[in-house]
Every structure is written in structure tokens, then in C-alpha cells.
Amino acid sequence: MTPERLSLKNATAEMIKGVGGVEAAATFCRVGKSTLSDAQSWRRPDVFVALDVVADLEPLARDRTGWPHVTRALCTAMGGVFVPLPEAQATREDLLMLLAAKARESGELTEAAITCCTAVDDNPAVRAAAARRAIKELDDVVAVAMTMRAALETLEGGN
């Protein structure tokens, strides 16, 4: 199974946990417990959760860290990131908070990139770990920037 497919299995498991487990999840969608169990199991590489089931369950798992689990995993597999849209028009305070978050994330990215540059001559494991951290920090900067973009769009009247 590819890493992307395994990530989808893990995301499905997190979504199902967020709903309360397979028994609870089965009461909120069109498939049963065994199908949900298979969809999250790496032992069943041929079974994945259907999109309509994700649409039914993912909103119910909102309180679990990493939400929306399957949507995020799909975005990552496609080379993107999930950016939630603001629920209301952005305020001055929202924009200031986003600016502060972007500055913080940019600082963390800079630190990680410097570490990555100095790790180039180190062993491959150190270099890979430094690169993973820098990529994570870059993803964080992009997510904050796209959240800021969505907030600004509410001010222009587009949303």
C-alpha cells in the first residue's frame, strides 16, 4: 500500500474515532460497521470509505484534532493543503491575529530551513528529519497565508 493510501486509512480511522467508533458511525451513514472497519484497516488495502460516507461522518468528527481528517489527507495526497474558510466576515482583530500567526510561522520556517541547510553535510537520517521539519513549517506558513487570503476575500464582498 502506498504511503498516501495508508494516510487515507489512518485519516478514516481518526474520523471514525471522532464520531465515537464504528458502531456510532454506522448509525450516521449508509454503510455498516464491517464496511467502516474494513475502510480503516490496512489489512484491507482494497476497501476505502466512499465520499458520501465522508460527507456524512466528517462534520460529526469536528472536535477531534486534525479535523477534517479525510479531507486533509486527500488534499495532501493531491499536493495541497486544506484551508478552512472563515465563518464570518473578517474583522480588524482577525487580520491582526493572522499577521501575528504568519510572522510566528515564518520565523519557525526560517529556523527549520537554516537547520536543514546546516544538516546537508550530516548523515542522511539527520538531513531527512531536518527536511521533514522544514516542510511541515512551510505547510504551516502556507495554511496561515491561505486563511488570511480567505479572510480578506470576505472584506471584498466575494464571500
mmCIF file of C-alpha atoms in Angstrom:
data_model
loop_
_atom_site.group_PDB
_atom_site.id
_atom_site.type_symbol
_atom_site.label_atom_id
_atom_site.label_comp_id
_atom_site.label_asym_id
_atom_site.label_seq_id
_atom_site.Cartn_x
_atom_site.Cartn_y
_atom_site.Cartn_z
ATOM 1 C CA MET A 1 0.000 0.000 0.000
ATOM 2 C CA THR A 2 1.368 3.444 -0.907
ATOM 3 C CA PRO A 3 2.035 5.992 1.843
ATOM 4 C CA GLU A 4 -0.827 8.126 0.500
ATOM 5 C CA ARG A 5 -3.264 5.212 0.721
ATOM 6 C CA LEU A 6 -2.049 4.365 4.222
ATOM 7 C CA SER A 7 -2.558 8.006 5.167
ATOM 8 C CA LEU A 8 -6.156 7.763 3.921
ATOM 9 C CA LYS A 9 -6.675 4.659 6.073
ATOM 10 C CA ASN A 10 -5.287 6.480 9.118
ATOM 11 C CA ALA A 11 -7.415 9.550 8.393
ATOM 12 C CA THR A 12 -10.501 7.364 8.081
ATOM 13 C CA ALA A 13 -9.714 5.780 11.443
ATOM 14 C CA GLU A 14 -9.349 9.228 13.041
ATOM 15 C CA MET A 15 -12.643 10.369 11.528
ATOM 16 C CA ILE A 16 -14.419 7.267 12.819
ATOM 17 C CA LYS A 17 -12.900 7.743 16.288
ATOM 18 C CA GLY A 18 -14.115 11.343 16.189
ATOM 19 C CA VAL A 19 -17.669 10.131 15.629
ATOM 20 C CA GLY A 20 -17.423 7.657 18.508
ATOM 21 C CA GLY A 21 -16.244 4.454 16.832
ATOM 22 C CA VAL A 22 -17.595 2.164 14.125
ATOM 23 C CA GLU A 23 -20.871 1.408 15.904
ATOM 24 C CA ALA A 24 -21.741 5.064 16.337
ATOM 25 C CA ALA A 25 -20.511 5.975 12.849
ATOM 26 C CA ALA A 26 -22.659 3.270 11.253
ATOM 27 C CA THR A 27 -25.771 4.956 12.642
ATOM 28 C CA PHE A 28 -24.927 8.189 10.797
ATOM 29 C CA CYS A 29 -24.176 6.855 7.311
ATOM 30 C CA ARG A 30 -25.403 4.338 4.741
ATOM 31 C CA VAL A 31 -22.744 1.670 5.420
ATOM 32 C CA GLY A 32 -22.441 -0.769 8.271
ATOM 33 C CA LYS A 33 -19.863 -1.447 10.939
ATOM 34 C CA SER A 34 -17.933 -4.051 8.964
ATOM 35 C CA THR A 35 -17.549 -1.760 5.940
ATOM 36 C CA LEU A 36 -16.346 1.070 8.168
ATOM 37 C CA SER A 37 -13.966 -1.270 9.937
ATOM 38 C CA ASP A 38 -12.562 -2.505 6.609
ATOM 39 C CA ALA A 39 -12.222 1.058 5.317
ATOM 40 C CA GLN A 40 -9.868 1.972 8.159
ATOM 41 C CA SER A 41 -7.907 -1.297 8.177
ATOM 42 C CA TRP A 42 -4.527 -1.529 6.456
ATOM 43 C CA ARG A 43 -5.216 -5.272 6.188
ATOM 44 C CA ARG A 44 -7.912 -4.437 3.617
ATOM 45 C CA PRO A 45 -5.964 -2.378 1.056
ATOM 46 C CA ASP A 46 -8.811 -2.687 -1.468
ATOM 47 C CA VAL A 47 -11.520 -1.058 0.710
ATOM 48 C CA PHE A 48 -11.864 2.692 1.252
ATOM 49 C CA VAL A 49 -14.646 4.842 2.583
ATOM 50 C CA ALA A 50 -16.996 6.344 -0.026
ATOM 51 C CA LEU A 51 -17.193 10.111 -0.491
ATOM 52 C CA ASP A 52 -20.815 10.327 0.627
ATOM 53 C CA VAL A 53 -19.868 8.497 3.829
ATOM 54 C CA VAL A 54 -17.060 11.008 4.421
ATOM 55 C CA ALA A 55 -19.579 13.807 3.830
ATOM 56 C CA ASP A 56 -21.878 12.255 6.448
ATOM 57 C CA LEU A 57 -19.243 11.494 9.082
ATOM 58 C CA GLU A 58 -16.572 14.150 8.838
ATOM 59 C CA PRO A 59 -18.743 17.009 10.150
ATOM 60 C CA LEU A 60 -19.502 14.877 13.205
ATOM 61 C CA ALA A 61 -15.798 14.448 13.994
ATOM 62 C CA ARG A 62 -15.132 18.204 14.152
ATOM 63 C CA ASP A 63 -13.923 18.099 17.767
ATOM 64 C CA ARG A 64 -11.126 15.590 17.106
ATOM 65 C CA THR A 65 -7.657 17.024 16.500
ATOM 66 C CA GLY A 66 -6.742 17.032 12.826
ATOM 67 C CA TRP A 67 -10.280 17.600 11.563
ATOM 68 C CA PRO A 68 -11.290 17.280 8.738
ATOM 69 C CA HIS A 69 -9.240 14.096 8.682
ATOM 70 C CA VAL A 70 -10.031 12.515 5.318
ATOM 71 C CA THR A 71 -10.291 15.847 3.514
ATOM 72 C CA ARG A 72 -6.853 16.857 4.817
ATOM 73 C CA ALA A 73 -5.372 13.508 3.777
ATOM 74 C CA LEU A 74 -6.838 13.861 0.271
ATOM 75 C CA CYS A 75 -5.537 17.417 -0.043
ATOM 76 C CA THR A 76 -2.070 16.266 0.994
ATOM 77 C CA ALA A 77 -2.168 13.304 -1.404
ATOM 78 C CA MET A 78 -3.017 15.731 -4.214
ATOM 79 C CA GLY A 79 -0.132 18.021 -3.277
ATOM 80 C CA GLY A 80 -2.175 20.665 -1.488
ATOM 81 C CA VAL A 81 -3.375 21.694 1.923
ATOM 82 C CA PHE A 82 -6.802 22.138 3.439
ATOM 83 C CA VAL A 83 -7.605 25.729 4.415
ATOM 84 C CA PRO A 84 -10.885 26.334 6.241
ATOM 85 C CA LEU A 85 -12.824 29.402 5.198
ATOM 86 C CA PRO A 86 -13.802 31.961 7.815
ATOM 87 C CA GLU A 87 -17.339 31.526 9.095
ATOM 88 C CA ALA A 88 -17.973 35.270 9.207
ATOM 89 C CA GLN A 89 -16.600 38.457 7.714
ATOM 90 C CA ALA A 90 -13.086 39.146 8.915
ATOM 91 C CA THR A 91 -12.514 41.833 11.496
ATOM 92 C CA ARG A 92 -9.517 44.022 12.167
ATOM 93 C CA GLU A 93 -8.645 41.744 15.091
ATOM 94 C CA ASP A 94 -8.832 38.653 12.855
ATOM 95 C CA LEU A 95 -6.365 40.174 10.425
ATOM 96 C CA LEU A 96 -4.000 41.258 13.188
ATOM 97 C CA MET A 97 -4.093 37.755 14.702
ATOM 98 C CA LEU A 98 -3.391 36.232 11.289
ATOM 99 C CA LEU A 99 -0.494 38.638 10.721
ATOM 100 C CA ALA A 100 0.976 37.640 14.080
ATOM 101 C CA ALA A 101 0.486 33.936 13.283
ATOM 102 C CA LYS A 102 2.138 34.373 9.888
ATOM 103 C CA ALA A 103 5.116 36.141 11.453
ATOM 104 C CA ARG A 104 5.479 33.377 14.040
ATOM 105 C CA GLU A 105 5.193 30.616 11.427
ATOM 106 C CA SER A 106 7.637 32.407 9.119
ATOM 107 C CA GLY A 107 10.138 32.595 11.966
ATOM 108 C CA GLU A 108 9.739 28.866 12.634
ATOM 109 C CA LEU A 109 10.189 28.160 8.914
ATOM 110 C CA THR A 110 13.354 30.249 8.822
ATOM 111 C CA GLU A 111 14.773 28.364 11.812
ATOM 112 C CA ALA A 112 13.893 24.992 10.253
ATOM 113 C CA ALA A 113 15.338 25.965 6.866
ATOM 114 C CA ILE A 114 18.604 27.072 8.476
ATOM 115 C CA THR A 115 18.764 23.765 10.336
ATOM 116 C CA CYS A 116 18.109 21.962 7.061
ATOM 117 C CA CYS A 117 20.894 23.880 5.307
ATOM 118 C CA THR A 118 23.398 23.040 8.022
ATOM 119 C CA ALA A 119 22.305 19.387 8.008
ATOM 120 C CA VAL A 120 23.123 18.919 4.316
ATOM 121 C CA ASP A 121 26.581 17.550 5.179
ATOM 122 C CA ASP A 122 25.299 15.367 8.040
ATOM 123 C CA ASN A 123 24.105 11.818 7.775
ATOM 124 C CA PRO A 124 21.026 11.050 5.656
ATOM 125 C CA ALA A 125 18.741 10.455 8.667
ATOM 126 C CA VAL A 126 19.520 13.873 10.163
ATOM 127 C CA ARG A 127 19.122 15.522 6.765
ATOM 128 C CA ALA A 128 15.749 13.810 6.177
ATOM 129 C CA ALA A 129 14.445 14.794 9.624
ATOM 130 C CA ALA A 130 15.509 18.407 9.060
ATOM 131 C CA ALA A 131 13.810 18.443 5.656
ATOM 132 C CA ARG A 132 10.575 16.983 7.117
ATOM 133 C CA ARG A 133 10.516 19.673 9.798
ATOM 134 C CA ALA A 134 11.138 22.436 7.241
ATOM 135 C CA ILE A 135 8.345 21.079 5.013
ATOM 136 C CA LYS A 136 5.950 20.985 7.985
ATOM 137 C CA GLU A 137 6.832 24.583 8.859
ATOM 138 C CA LEU A 138 6.372 25.636 5.231
ATOM 139 C CA ASP A 139 2.953 23.959 5.179
ATOM 140 C CA ASP A 140 2.057 25.932 8.313
ATOM 141 C CA VAL A 141 3.068 29.228 6.654
ATOM 142 C CA VAL A 142 1.029 28.386 3.548
ATOM 143 C CA ALA A 143 -2.018 27.446 5.644
ATOM 144 C CA VAL A 144 -1.904 30.734 7.571
ATOM 145 C CA ALA A 145 -1.399 32.698 4.359
ATOM 146 C CA MET A 146 -4.360 30.998 2.689
ATOM 147 C CA THR A 147 -6.521 31.570 5.784
ATOM 148 C CA MET A 148 -5.561 35.234 5.598
ATOM 149 C CA ARG A 149 -6.464 35.270 1.905
ATOM 150 C CA ALA A 150 -9.889 33.815 2.664
ATOM 151 C CA ALA A 151 -10.429 36.365 5.428
ATOM 152 C CA LEU A 152 -9.502 39.223 3.099
ATOM 153 C CA GLU A 153 -11.920 37.869 0.485
ATOM 154 C CA THR A 154 -14.755 38.326 2.985
ATOM 155 C CA LEU A 155 -13.858 42.021 3.111
ATOM 156 C CA GLU A 156 -14.010 42.490 -0.633
ATOM 157 C CA GLY A 157 -17.569 41.186 -0.698
ATOM 158 C CA GLY A 158 -16.798 37.970 -2.619
ATOM 159 C CA ASN A 159 -17.967 35.674 0.187
#
